[in-house]
PDB file of C-alpha atoms in Angstrom:
ATOM      1  CA  UNK A  20      85.062  70.445  55.204  1.00 42.00           C
ATOM      2  CA  UNK A  21      83.906  71.386  52.062  1.00 40.00           C
ATOM      3  CA  UNK A  22      81.162  74.414  51.949  1.00 41.00           C
ATOM      4  CA  UNK A  23      79.083  73.952  49.155  1.00 39.00           C
ATOM      5  CA  UNK A  24      76.945  77.148  48.248  1.00 37.00           C
ATOM      6  CA  UNK A  25      74.799  78.219  45.419  1.00 36.00           C
ATOM      7  CA  UNK A  26      77.471  80.287  43.142  1.00 37.00           C
ATOM      8  CA  UNK A  27      74.646  83.244  42.652  1.00 34.00           C
ATOM      9  CA  UNK A  28      74.445  83.336  46.770  1.00 34.00           C
ATOM     10  CA  UNK A  29      78.145  84.856  46.664  1.00 36.00           C
ATOM     11  CA  UNK A  30      78.422  88.501  46.541  1.00 36.00           C
ATOM     12  CA  UNK A  31      81.331  90.532  47.410  1.00 35.00           C
ATOM     13  CA  UNK A  32      80.383  91.738  50.644  1.00 39.00           C
ATOM     14  CA  UNK A  33      80.530  91.125  54.017  1.00 37.00           C
ATOM     15  CA  UNK A  34      77.458  89.655  53.947  1.00 36.00           C
ATOM     16  CA  UNK A  35      78.914  85.980  53.132  1.00 35.00           C
ATOM     17  CA  UNK A  36      79.691  84.733  56.245  1.00 37.00           C
ATOM     18  CA  UNK A  37      75.670  84.859  56.907  1.00 34.00           C
ATOM     19  CA  UNK A  38      75.123  83.178  53.633  1.00 33.00           C
ATOM     20  CA  UNK A  39      77.589  80.278  54.888  1.00 36.00           C
ATOM     21  CA  UNK A  40      75.665  79.882  58.205  1.00 34.00           C
ATOM     22  CA  UNK A  41      72.457  79.450  56.360  1.00 34.00           C
ATOM     23  CA  UNK A  42      74.106  76.857  54.308  1.00 35.00           C
ATOM     24  CA  UNK A  43      75.333  74.445  56.986  1.00 33.00           C
ATOM     25  CA  UNK A  44      72.456  75.236  59.690  1.00 34.00           C
ATOM     26  CA  UNK A  45      73.960  72.095  61.758  1.00 31.00           C
ATOM     27  CA  UNK A  46      76.963  74.189  62.498  1.00 36.00           C
ATOM     28  CA  UNK A  47      74.579  76.430  64.882  1.00 28.00           C
ATOM     29  CA  UNK A  48      72.834  73.422  66.480  1.00 35.00           C
ATOM     30  CA  UNK A  49      75.722  71.192  67.458  1.00 38.00           C
ATOM     31  CA  UNK A  50      78.479  73.538  68.409  1.00 29.00           C
ATOM     32  CA  UNK A  51      78.873  76.859  69.905  1.00 34.00           C
ATOM     33  CA  UNK A  52      78.921  79.756  67.861  1.00 32.00           C
ATOM     34  CA  UNK A  53      82.270  80.305  65.910  1.00 31.00           C
ATOM     35  CA  UNK A  54      84.179  83.507  66.628  1.00 40.00           C
ATOM     36  CA  UNK A  55      83.407  85.882  63.937  1.00 47.00           C
ATOM     37  CA  UNK A  56      86.483  85.347  62.368  1.00 51.00           C
ATOM     38  CA  UNK A  57      85.921  81.752  61.761  1.00 47.00           C
ATOM     39  CA  UNK A  58      82.563  82.440  60.489  1.00 54.00           C
ATOM     40  CA  UNK A  59      83.848  84.026  57.618  1.00 71.00           C
ATOM     41  CA  UNK A  60      84.097  81.080  55.475  1.00 80.00           C
ATOM     42  CA  UNK A  61      84.867  77.686  55.687  1.00 85.00           C
ATOM     43  CA  UNK A  62      85.855  76.116  59.084  1.00 85.00           C
ATOM     44  CA  UNK A  63      89.263  74.704  57.173  1.00 92.00           C
ATOM     45  CA  UNK A  64      89.600  77.055  54.610  1.00 95.00           C
ATOM     46  CA  UNK A  65      92.788  74.941  53.222  1.00 96.00           C
ATOM     47  CA  UNK A  66      90.881  71.578  53.179  1.00 95.00           C
ATOM     48  CA  UNK A  67      88.205  73.742  51.401  1.00 96.00           C
ATOM     49  CA  UNK A  68      90.566  74.977  49.103  1.00 97.00           C
ATOM     50  CA  UNK A  69      92.457  71.793  48.070  1.00 97.00           C
ATOM     51  CA  UNK A  70      89.116  70.017  47.446  1.00 96.00           C
ATOM     52  CA  UNK A  71      88.112  69.125  43.625  1.00 96.00           C
ATOM     53  CA  UNK A  72      85.030  71.125  43.991  1.00 95.00           C
ATOM     54  CA  UNK A  73      86.655  74.198  45.555  1.00 96.00           C
ATOM     55  CA  UNK A  74      84.925  76.593  43.438  1.00 95.00           C
ATOM     56  CA  UNK A  75      82.549  78.000  46.432  1.00 95.00           C
ATOM     57  CA  UNK A  76      85.413  78.469  48.642  1.00 95.00           C
ATOM     58  CA  UNK A  77      87.683  80.173  45.831  1.00 97.00           C
ATOM     59  CA  UNK A  78      84.881  82.780  45.151  1.00 96.00           C
ATOM     60  CA  UNK A  79      84.315  83.574  48.598  1.00 95.00           C
ATOM     61  CA  UNK A  80      88.188  84.076  49.044  1.00 96.00           C
ATOM     62  CA  UNK A  81      88.390  86.092  46.273  1.00 97.00           C
ATOM     63  CA  UNK A  82      85.666  88.261  47.589  1.00 96.00           C
ATOM     64  CA  UNK A  83      87.143  88.570  50.993  1.00 95.00           C
ATOM     65  CA  UNK A  84      90.412  89.595  49.390  1.00 97.00           C
ATOM     66  CA  UNK A  85      89.220  92.504  47.637  1.00 97.00           C
ATOM     67  CA  UNK A  86      86.985  93.539  50.611  1.00 96.00           C
ATOM     68  CA  UNK A  87      90.468  94.007  52.539  1.00 96.00           C
ATOM     69  CA  UNK A  88      91.981  95.470  49.799  1.00 97.00           C
ATOM     70  CA  UNK A  89      90.066  97.905  49.589  1.00 96.00           C
ATOM     71  CA  UNK A  90      90.817  98.905  52.874  1.00 96.00           C
ATOM     72  CA  UNK A  91      94.491  98.736  52.622  1.00 96.00           C
ATOM     73  CA  UNK A  92      94.298 100.871  49.596  1.00 96.00           C
ATOM     74  CA  UNK A  93      91.506 103.151  50.563  1.00 93.00           C
ATOM     75  CA  UNK A  94      93.750 106.114  51.101  1.00 91.00           C
ATOM     76  CA  UNK A  95      95.530 105.499  47.646  1.00 90.00           C
ATOM     77  CA  UNK A  96      93.867 107.724  45.162  1.00 88.00           C
ATOM     78  CA  UNK A  97      95.992 106.080  42.409  1.00 87.00           C
ATOM     79  CA  UNK A  98      94.247 102.566  42.300  1.00 92.00           C
ATOM     80  CA  UNK A  99      91.178 101.926  40.598  1.00 92.00           C
ATOM     81  CA  UNK A 100      88.693  99.470  41.567  1.00 93.00           C
ATOM     82  CA  UNK A 101      89.675  97.165  38.501  1.00 96.00           C
ATOM     83  CA  UNK A 102      93.183  96.889  39.695  1.00 96.00           C
ATOM     84  CA  UNK A 103      91.498  95.892  43.341  1.00 97.00           C
ATOM     85  CA  UNK A 104      89.647  92.977  41.615  1.00 97.00           C
ATOM     86  CA  UNK A 105      92.806  92.155  39.273  1.00 97.00           C
ATOM     87  CA  UNK A 106      95.140  92.275  42.669  1.00 98.00           C
ATOM     88  CA  UNK A 107      92.342  89.881  44.306  1.00 98.00           C
ATOM     89  CA  UNK A 108      92.363  87.596  41.554  1.00 98.00           C
ATOM     90  CA  UNK A 109      96.223  87.199  41.496  1.00 98.00           C
ATOM     91  CA  UNK A 110      96.338  86.993  45.290  1.00 98.00           C
ATOM     92  CA  UNK A 111      93.694  83.995  45.166  1.00 98.00           C
ATOM     93  CA  UNK A 112      96.067  82.193  42.497  1.00 98.00           C
ATOM     94  CA  UNK A 113      98.826  83.198  44.552  1.00 97.00           C
ATOM     95  CA  UNK A 114      97.079  81.808  48.014  1.00 98.00           C
ATOM     96  CA  UNK A 115      96.174  78.679  45.946  1.00 98.00           C
ATOM     97  CA  UNK A 116      99.928  78.049  45.082  1.00 97.00           C
ATOM     98  CA  UNK A 117     101.220  78.801  48.832  1.00 96.00           C
ATOM     99  CA  UNK A 118      98.787  76.791  50.881  1.00 96.00           C
ATOM    100  CA  UNK A 119     101.617  74.731  52.442  1.00 95.00           C
ATOM    101  CA  UNK A 120     103.029  77.510  53.785  1.00 94.00           C
ATOM    102  CA  UNK A 121     100.439  78.449  55.952  1.00 94.00           C
ATOM    103  CA  UNK A 122     101.264  77.239  59.531  1.00 91.00           C
ATOM    104  CA  UNK A 123      97.895  77.820  61.205  1.00 92.00           C
ATOM    105  CA  UNK A 124      99.300  80.253  63.792  1.00 91.00           C
ATOM    106  CA  UNK A 125      97.288  83.004  62.430  1.00 94.00           C
ATOM    107  CA  UNK A 126      93.854  82.890  61.334  1.00 94.00           C
ATOM    108  CA  UNK A 127      93.542  81.720  57.489  1.00 95.00           C
ATOM    109  CA  UNK A 128      92.348  85.087  56.380  1.00 96.00           C
ATOM    110  CA  UNK A 129      94.426  86.807  58.149  1.00 96.00           C
ATOM    111  CA  UNK A 130      97.555  85.007  56.318  1.00 96.00           C
ATOM    112  CA  UNK A 131      95.637  85.120  53.097  1.00 97.00           C
ATOM    113  CA  UNK A 132      95.068  88.993  53.655  1.00 97.00           C
ATOM    114  CA  UNK A 133      99.185  89.292  54.153  1.00 97.00           C
ATOM    115  CA  UNK A 134      99.697  87.396  50.939  1.00 97.00           C
ATOM    116  CA  UNK A 135      96.921  89.851  48.916  1.00 98.00           C
ATOM    117  CA  UNK A 136      98.891  92.792  50.488  1.00 98.00           C
ATOM    118  CA  UNK A 137     102.413  91.771  48.952  1.00 96.00           C
ATOM    119  CA  UNK A 138     100.445  90.888  45.495  1.00 97.00           C
ATOM    120  CA  UNK A 139      99.140  94.617  45.438  1.00 97.00           C
ATOM    121  CA  UNK A 140     102.184  96.510  47.264  1.00 95.00           C
ATOM    122  CA  UNK A 141     104.610  94.668  44.639  1.00 92.00           C
ATOM    123  CA  UNK A 142     102.676  95.504  41.716  1.00 92.00           C
ATOM    124  CA  UNK A 143     102.552  99.346  43.035  1.00 91.00           C
ATOM    125  CA  UNK A 144     105.950  99.798  43.606  1.00 89.00           C
ATOM    126  CA  UNK A 145     106.995  98.240  40.139  1.00 85.00           C
ATOM    127  CA  UNK A 146     105.552 100.488  38.283  1.00 81.00           C
ATOM    128  CA  UNK A 147     106.829 103.463  40.218  1.00 77.00           C
ATOM    129  CA  UNK A 148     110.150 102.496  40.143  1.00 77.00           C
ATOM    130  CA  UNK A 149     110.195 100.352  36.536  1.00 74.00           C
ATOM    131  CA  UNK A 150     112.499 103.186  34.708  1.00 74.00           C
ATOM    132  CA  UNK A 151     115.506 102.972  37.305  1.00 77.00           C
ATOM    133  CA  UNK A 152     118.601 101.353  35.613  1.00 80.00           C
ATOM    134  CA  UNK A 153     121.511  99.300  36.798  1.00 80.00           C
ATOM    135  CA  UNK A 154     124.140 101.933  35.442  1.00 82.00           C
ATOM    136  CA  UNK A 155     122.341 104.704  37.798  1.00 81.00           C
ATOM    137  CA  UNK A 156     122.240 102.522  41.031  1.00 78.00           C
ATOM    138  CA  UNK A 157     126.190 101.796  40.331  1.00 80.00           C
ATOM    139  CA  UNK A 158     127.240 105.368  39.755  1.00 79.00           C
ATOM    140  CA  UNK A 159     124.867 106.228  42.948  1.00 79.00           C
ATOM    141  CA  UNK A 160     126.927 103.496  44.710  1.00 78.00           C
ATOM    142  CA  UNK A 161     130.254 104.917  43.641  1.00 76.00           C
ATOM    143  CA  UNK A 162     129.118 108.416  45.074  1.00 77.00           C
ATOM    144  CA  UNK A 163     128.254 107.056  48.351  1.00 75.00           C
ATOM    145  CA  UNK A 164     131.063 106.878  50.171  1.00 68.00           C
ATOM    146  CA  UNK A 165     132.831 109.996  48.546  1.00 69.00           C
ATOM    147  CA  UNK A 166     130.046 112.721  48.610  1.00 62.00           C
ATOM    148  CA  UNK A 167     127.053 111.579  50.701  1.00 58.00           C
ATOM    149  CA  UNK A 168     128.925 111.362  53.734  1.00 60.00           C
ATOM    150  CA  UNK A 169     130.411 114.565  53.347  1.00 59.00           C
ATOM    151  CA  UNK A 170     127.412 116.310  53.228  1.00 54.00           C
ATOM    152  CA  UNK A 171     126.029 115.321  56.436  1.00 56.00           C
ATOM    153  CA  UNK A 172     125.697 118.564  58.558  1.00 53.00           C
ATOM    154  CA  UNK A 173     126.174 116.645  61.527  1.00 55.00           C
ATOM    155  CA  UNK A 174     129.458 115.629  60.825  1.00 48.00           C
ATOM    156  CA  UNK A 175     132.015 117.199  63.046  1.00 47.00           C
ATOM    157  CA  UNK A 176     129.693 117.933  65.522  1.00 53.00           C
ATOM    158  CA  UNK A 177     130.871 115.487  67.861  1.00 72.00           C
ATOM    159  CA  UNK A 178     133.980 113.015  67.951  1.00 78.00           C
ATOM    160  CA  UNK A 179     132.168 109.856  67.921  1.00 81.00           C
ATOM    161  CA  UNK A 180     129.960 110.944  65.087  1.00 83.00           C
ATOM    162  CA  UNK A 181     133.135 112.379  62.663  1.00 84.00           C
ATOM    163  CA  UNK A 182     134.852 108.909  63.759  1.00 87.00           C
ATOM    164  CA  UNK A 183     131.790 106.605  62.442  1.00 89.00           C
ATOM    165  CA  UNK A 184     131.455 108.647  59.358  1.00 88.00           C
ATOM    166  CA  UNK A 185     135.273 108.559  58.377  1.00 89.00           C
ATOM    167  CA  UNK A 186     134.847 104.681  59.505  1.00 92.00           C
ATOM    168  CA  UNK A 187     131.931 104.069  57.230  1.00 92.00           C
ATOM    169  CA  UNK A 188     133.510 105.946  54.340  1.00 90.00           C
ATOM    170  CA  UNK A 189     136.341 104.029  54.388  1.00 92.00           C
ATOM    171  CA  UNK A 190     134.589 100.801  54.986  1.00 94.00           C
ATOM    172  CA  UNK A 191     132.504 101.472  51.753  1.00 92.00           C
ATOM    173  CA  UNK A 192     135.102 102.037  49.844  1.00 91.00           C
ATOM    174  CA  UNK A 193     137.310  99.223  50.706  1.00 93.00           C
ATOM    175  CA  UNK A 194     135.115  96.097  52.348  1.00 95.00           C
ATOM    176  CA  UNK A 195     132.420  96.631  49.767  1.00 95.00           C
ATOM    177  CA  UNK A 196     132.191  95.612  46.140  1.00 94.00           C
ATOM    178  CA  UNK A 197     130.672  97.840  43.383  1.00 92.00           C
ATOM    179  CA  UNK A 198     127.645  95.539  43.116  1.00 94.00           C
ATOM    180  CA  UNK A 199     127.226  95.702  47.122  1.00 95.00           C
ATOM    181  CA  UNK A 200     127.142  99.580  46.678  1.00 94.00           C
ATOM    182  CA  UNK A 201     124.777  99.610  43.976  1.00 92.00           C
ATOM    183  CA  UNK A 202     122.360  97.140  46.245  1.00 94.00           C
ATOM    184  CA  UNK A 203     122.995  99.358  49.532  1.00 94.00           C
ATOM    185  CA  UNK A 204     121.811 102.431  47.650  1.00 91.00           C
ATOM    186  CA  UNK A 205     118.818 100.824  45.940  1.00 91.00           C
ATOM    187  CA  UNK A 206     117.714  99.884  49.386  1.00 91.00           C
ATOM    188  CA  UNK A 207     118.261 103.226  50.851  1.00 90.00           C
ATOM    189  CA  UNK A 208     116.332 104.682  47.995  1.00 88.00           C
ATOM    190  CA  UNK A 209     113.159 102.740  48.890  1.00 87.00           C
ATOM    191  CA  UNK A 210     113.607 100.621  45.574  1.00 90.00           C
ATOM    192  CA  UNK A 211     111.656  97.544  45.519  1.00 90.00           C
ATOM    193  CA  UNK A 212     113.929  94.900  46.480  1.00 91.00           C
ATOM    194  CA  UNK A 213     112.289  92.671  43.588  1.00 90.00           C
ATOM    195  CA  UNK A 214     113.786  94.988  41.167  1.00 90.00           C
ATOM    196  CA  UNK A 215     116.865  95.064  42.698  1.00 93.00           C
ATOM    197  CA  UNK A 216     117.074  91.545  42.417  1.00 93.00           C
ATOM    198  CA  UNK A 217     116.129  92.048  38.609  1.00 91.00           C
ATOM    199  CA  UNK A 218     118.756  94.984  38.142  1.00 91.00           C
ATOM    200  CA  UNK A 219     121.521  93.224  39.671  1.00 92.00           C
ATOM    201  CA  UNK A 220     120.296  90.133  37.378  1.00 93.00           C
ATOM    202  CA  UNK A 221     120.325  87.423  40.188  1.00 93.00           C
ATOM    203  CA  UNK A 222     117.621  85.913  42.410  1.00 93.00           C
ATOM    204  CA  UNK A 223     116.186  87.010  45.890  1.00 90.00           C
ATOM    205  CA  UNK A 224     118.660  84.353  48.138  1.00 90.00           C
ATOM    206  CA  UNK A 225     121.445  85.631  46.560  1.00 93.00           C
ATOM    207  CA  UNK A 226     120.482  89.520  46.858  1.00 94.00           C
ATOM    208  CA  UNK A 227     119.696  88.643  50.710  1.00 93.00           C
ATOM    209  CA  UNK A 228     122.874  87.584  50.950  1.00 94.00           C
ATOM    210  CA  UNK A 229     124.737  90.375  49.034  1.00 96.00           C
ATOM    211  CA  UNK A 230     123.204  92.989  51.293  1.00 95.00           C
ATOM    212  CA  UNK A 231     123.343  91.303  54.337  1.00 96.00           C
ATOM    213  CA  UNK A 232     127.233  90.723  53.715  1.00 96.00           C
ATOM    214  CA  UNK A 233     127.576  94.099  52.860  1.00 96.00           C
ATOM    215  CA  UNK A 234     126.006  95.184  56.063  1.00 96.00           C
ATOM    216  CA  UNK A 235     127.601  92.689  58.237  1.00 96.00           C
ATOM    217  CA  UNK A 236     131.054  93.853  56.435  1.00 97.00           C
ATOM    218  CA  UNK A 237     130.271  97.418  57.445  1.00 96.00           C
ATOM    219  CA  UNK A 238     129.611  96.462  60.905  1.00 95.00           C
ATOM    220  CA  UNK A 239     132.720  94.452  61.427  1.00 95.00           C
ATOM    221  CA  UNK A 240     135.081  97.166  60.264  1.00 96.00           C
ATOM    222  CA  UNK A 241     133.367  99.860  62.362  1.00 95.00           C
ATOM    223  CA  UNK A 242     133.917  97.244  65.220  1.00 94.00           C
ATOM    224  CA  UNK A 243     137.639  96.873  64.086  1.00 95.00           C
ATOM    225  CA  UNK A 244     138.142 100.554  64.420  1.00 93.00           C
ATOM    226  CA  UNK A 245     136.748 100.519  67.768  1.00 93.00           C
ATOM    227  CA  UNK A 246     133.278 101.851  67.291  1.00 91.00           C
ATOM    228  CA  UNK A 247     130.956 100.083  69.424  1.00 89.00           C
ATOM    229  CA  UNK A 248     127.426  98.990  68.659  1.00 88.00           C
ATOM    230  CA  UNK A 249     126.417 101.315  71.296  1.00 88.00           C
ATOM    231  CA  UNK A 250     127.790 104.151  69.174  1.00 87.00           C
ATOM    232  CA  UNK A 251     126.516 103.224  65.645  1.00 87.00           C
ATOM    233  CA  UNK A 252     122.893 102.916  67.356  1.00 85.00           C
ATOM    234  CA  UNK A 253     123.061 106.262  69.028  1.00 83.00           C
ATOM    235  CA  UNK A 254     125.377 108.493  67.362  1.00 81.00           C
ATOM    236  CA  UNK A 255     122.534 109.340  64.732  1.00 78.00           C
ATOM    237  CA  UNK A 256     119.591 108.501  66.853  1.00 74.00           C
ATOM    238  CA  UNK A 257     116.927 110.697  66.289  1.00 69.00           C
TER     239      UNK A 257
ATOM    240  CA  UNK B   7     116.249 108.495  41.533  1.00 68.00           C
ATOM    241  CA  UNK B   8     116.421 111.403  43.984  1.00 71.00           C
ATOM    242  CA  UNK B   9     120.262 112.146  44.868  1.00 72.00           C
ATOM    243  CA  UNK B  10     121.502 110.407  48.483  1.00 76.00           C
ATOM    244  CA  UNK B  11     121.427 112.809  51.293  1.00 79.00           C
ATOM    245  CA  UNK B  12     122.480 112.564  55.232  1.00 81.00           C
ATOM    246  CA  UNK B  13     118.768 110.944  55.602  1.00 84.00           C
ATOM    247  CA  UNK B  14     120.226 108.139  53.631  1.00 86.00           C
ATOM    248  CA  UNK B  15     123.202 108.032  55.454  1.00 86.00           C
ATOM    249  CA  UNK B  16     121.647 107.551  58.881  1.00 87.00           C
ATOM    250  CA  UNK B  17     119.457 105.261  57.318  1.00 90.00           C
ATOM    251  CA  UNK B  18     122.425 103.308  56.520  1.00 92.00           C
ATOM    252  CA  UNK B  19     124.066 103.669  59.833  1.00 92.00           C
ATOM    253  CA  UNK B  20     120.596 102.510  61.297  1.00 92.00           C
ATOM    254  CA  UNK B  21     120.750  99.295  59.354  1.00 93.00           C
ATOM    255  CA  UNK B  22     124.322  98.613  60.224  1.00 94.00           C
ATOM    256  CA  UNK B  23     123.524  99.177  63.728  1.00 92.00           C
ATOM    257  CA  UNK B  24     120.567  96.718  63.544  1.00 93.00           C
ATOM    258  CA  UNK B  25     122.476  93.705  61.592  1.00 94.00           C
ATOM    259  CA  UNK B  26     122.533  90.458  63.060  1.00 94.00           C
ATOM    260  CA  UNK B  27     124.492  87.554  61.828  1.00 92.00           C
ATOM    261  CA  UNK B  28     121.103  85.556  61.521  1.00 93.00           C
ATOM    262  CA  UNK B  29     118.065  87.234  60.069  1.00 95.00           C
ATOM    263  CA  UNK B  30     114.549  86.703  58.880  1.00 95.00           C
ATOM    264  CA  UNK B  31     113.991  87.596  54.873  1.00 92.00           C
ATOM    265  CA  UNK B  32     110.869  88.562  53.534  1.00 92.00           C
ATOM    266  CA  UNK B  33     109.218  85.605  52.621  1.00 91.00           C
ATOM    267  CA  UNK B  34     110.007  84.274  56.613  1.00 93.00           C
ATOM    268  CA  UNK B  35     108.627  87.717  57.960  1.00 95.00           C
ATOM    269  CA  UNK B  36     105.593  87.266  55.614  1.00 93.00           C
ATOM    270  CA  UNK B  37     104.982  83.928  56.915  1.00 93.00           C
ATOM    271  CA  UNK B  38     104.624  85.261  60.460  1.00 95.00           C
ATOM    272  CA  UNK B  39     103.247  88.843  59.859  1.00 96.00           C
ATOM    273  CA  UNK B  40      99.615  87.721  60.424  1.00 96.00           C
ATOM    274  CA  UNK B  41     100.217  85.926  63.889  1.00 95.00           C
ATOM    275  CA  UNK B  42     102.281  89.065  64.694  1.00 96.00           C
ATOM    276  CA  UNK B  43      99.604  91.301  63.952  1.00 96.00           C
ATOM    277  CA  UNK B  44      96.958  89.253  65.632  1.00 95.00           C
ATOM    278  CA  UNK B  45      98.953  89.115  68.759  1.00 94.00           C
ATOM    279  CA  UNK B  46      99.672  92.724  68.734  1.00 94.00           C
ATOM    280  CA  UNK B  47      95.836  93.860  68.471  1.00 93.00           C
ATOM    281  CA  UNK B  48      95.083  91.841  71.063  1.00 92.00           C
ATOM    282  CA  UNK B  49      97.718  92.716  73.479  1.00 92.00           C
ATOM    283  CA  UNK B  50      99.016  89.233  73.709  1.00 92.00           C
ATOM    284  CA  UNK B  51     102.891  88.765  74.338  1.00 91.00           C
ATOM    285  CA  UNK B  52     105.498  87.898  71.671  1.00 92.00           C
ATOM    286  CA  UNK B  53     107.378  85.102  71.656  1.00 92.00           C
ATOM    287  CA  UNK B  54     111.610  84.925  70.210  1.00 92.00           C
ATOM    288  CA  UNK B  55     110.284  83.776  66.393  1.00 93.00           C
ATOM    289  CA  UNK B  56     107.805  87.084  66.554  1.00 95.00           C
ATOM    290  CA  UNK B  57     110.596  89.146  67.952  1.00 95.00           C
ATOM    291  CA  UNK B  58     113.032  88.385  65.106  1.00 96.00           C
ATOM    292  CA  UNK B  59     109.789  89.179  63.120  1.00 97.00           C
ATOM    293  CA  UNK B  60     109.585  92.792  64.858  1.00 97.00           C
ATOM    294  CA  UNK B  61     113.491  92.912  64.185  1.00 97.00           C
ATOM    295  CA  UNK B  62     112.951  92.282  60.345  1.00 96.00           C
ATOM    296  CA  UNK B  63     110.516  94.703  59.958  1.00 97.00           C
ATOM    297  CA  UNK B  64     112.867  97.523  61.243  1.00 95.00           C
ATOM    298  CA  UNK B  65     114.986  96.482  58.552  1.00 93.00           C
ATOM    299  CA  UNK B  66     112.609  96.324  55.858  1.00 93.00           C
ATOM    300  CA  UNK B  67     110.512  99.233  54.804  1.00 91.00           C
ATOM    301  CA  UNK B  68     108.634  96.906  52.078  1.00 93.00           C
ATOM    302  CA  UNK B  69     107.447  94.345  54.934  1.00 95.00           C
ATOM    303  CA  UNK B  70     106.865  97.402  56.937  1.00 96.00           C
ATOM    304  CA  UNK B  71     104.596  99.241  54.512  1.00 95.00           C
ATOM    305  CA  UNK B  72     102.955  95.732  53.763  1.00 97.00           C
ATOM    306  CA  UNK B  73     102.417  95.327  57.897  1.00 98.00           C
ATOM    307  CA  UNK B  74     100.889  98.316  58.556  1.00 97.00           C
ATOM    308  CA  UNK B  75      98.082  97.587  55.804  1.00 97.00           C
ATOM    309  CA  UNK B  76      97.452  94.422  57.196  1.00 97.00           C
ATOM    310  CA  UNK B  77      96.977  95.983  60.515  1.00 97.00           C
ATOM    311  CA  UNK B  78      94.687  98.201  58.948  1.00 96.00           C
ATOM    312  CA  UNK B  79      92.800  95.273  57.921  1.00 97.00           C
ATOM    313  CA  UNK B  80      92.370  93.632  61.067  1.00 95.00           C
ATOM    314  CA  UNK B  81      91.256  96.923  62.520  1.00 94.00           C
ATOM    315  CA  UNK B  82      88.841  97.950  59.830  1.00 92.00           C
ATOM    316  CA  UNK B  83      87.500  94.737  57.987  1.00 80.00           C
ATOM    317  CA  UNK B  84      88.250  92.125  60.799  1.00 67.00           C
TER     318      UNK B  84
END
């Protein structure tokens, strides 16, 4: 169903749901009141957004996402209102291009909000880490086995920990490629995944496989060394 | 970039301990994050598919950060 709302009636506020109800009074007369989340826009958001005359639905979605991003980013002092508006606009475009991914297992606005949050946080992370180079990652990866593990003050406290660290050091040195070590360092440092992908000059699926294969290789090496899953899970648990 | 330290090693060991043969990727996690957030907020049980989403969240700081933001949205701007 397409909701027709005069463009001038669409404010960037939570009052939009009332306007929608006024625009479709039959919805109140013929069916029980919709629960609040469903009354925040069209009954069928994907259909309304796919319609040729989707202007009102798009404007309403944009306003909803801007409101929700303000909540999600309210404790970030480095995010200006203009950025939130930009994120909301970009999010609408992303939602429109990914409508087929919405499976209807959550409310539409919840799903659209997850898309918007991803758009905003991805951009904010990218700006924070934009100066990191692949060389720095590779260098840190080479040091991962040799230096970092030796620094752990917990090593030697217990036999299990010592054996685990020694096996892990060996596994990192012998079972992983330089690219896998670099990717793991990026992950441990909190580098955005998209940036790891970019630095490695690959795509997301290949980078997922690279990292997953690396973790599996480490796990198998530890297992071959007789270190149980329980020991891995508990040796350094807080 | 900060130097790697013992906390990174512990995090790597945690990742290795959580590793499964089959895991979700971030896109698959994001597709189902809304359902997980809504069900958690309502105190409803989770099925196996959503348990896999939770597993991904344990391994992925980025998806965890975004999931917390989504939960906040549902709590404060439902």
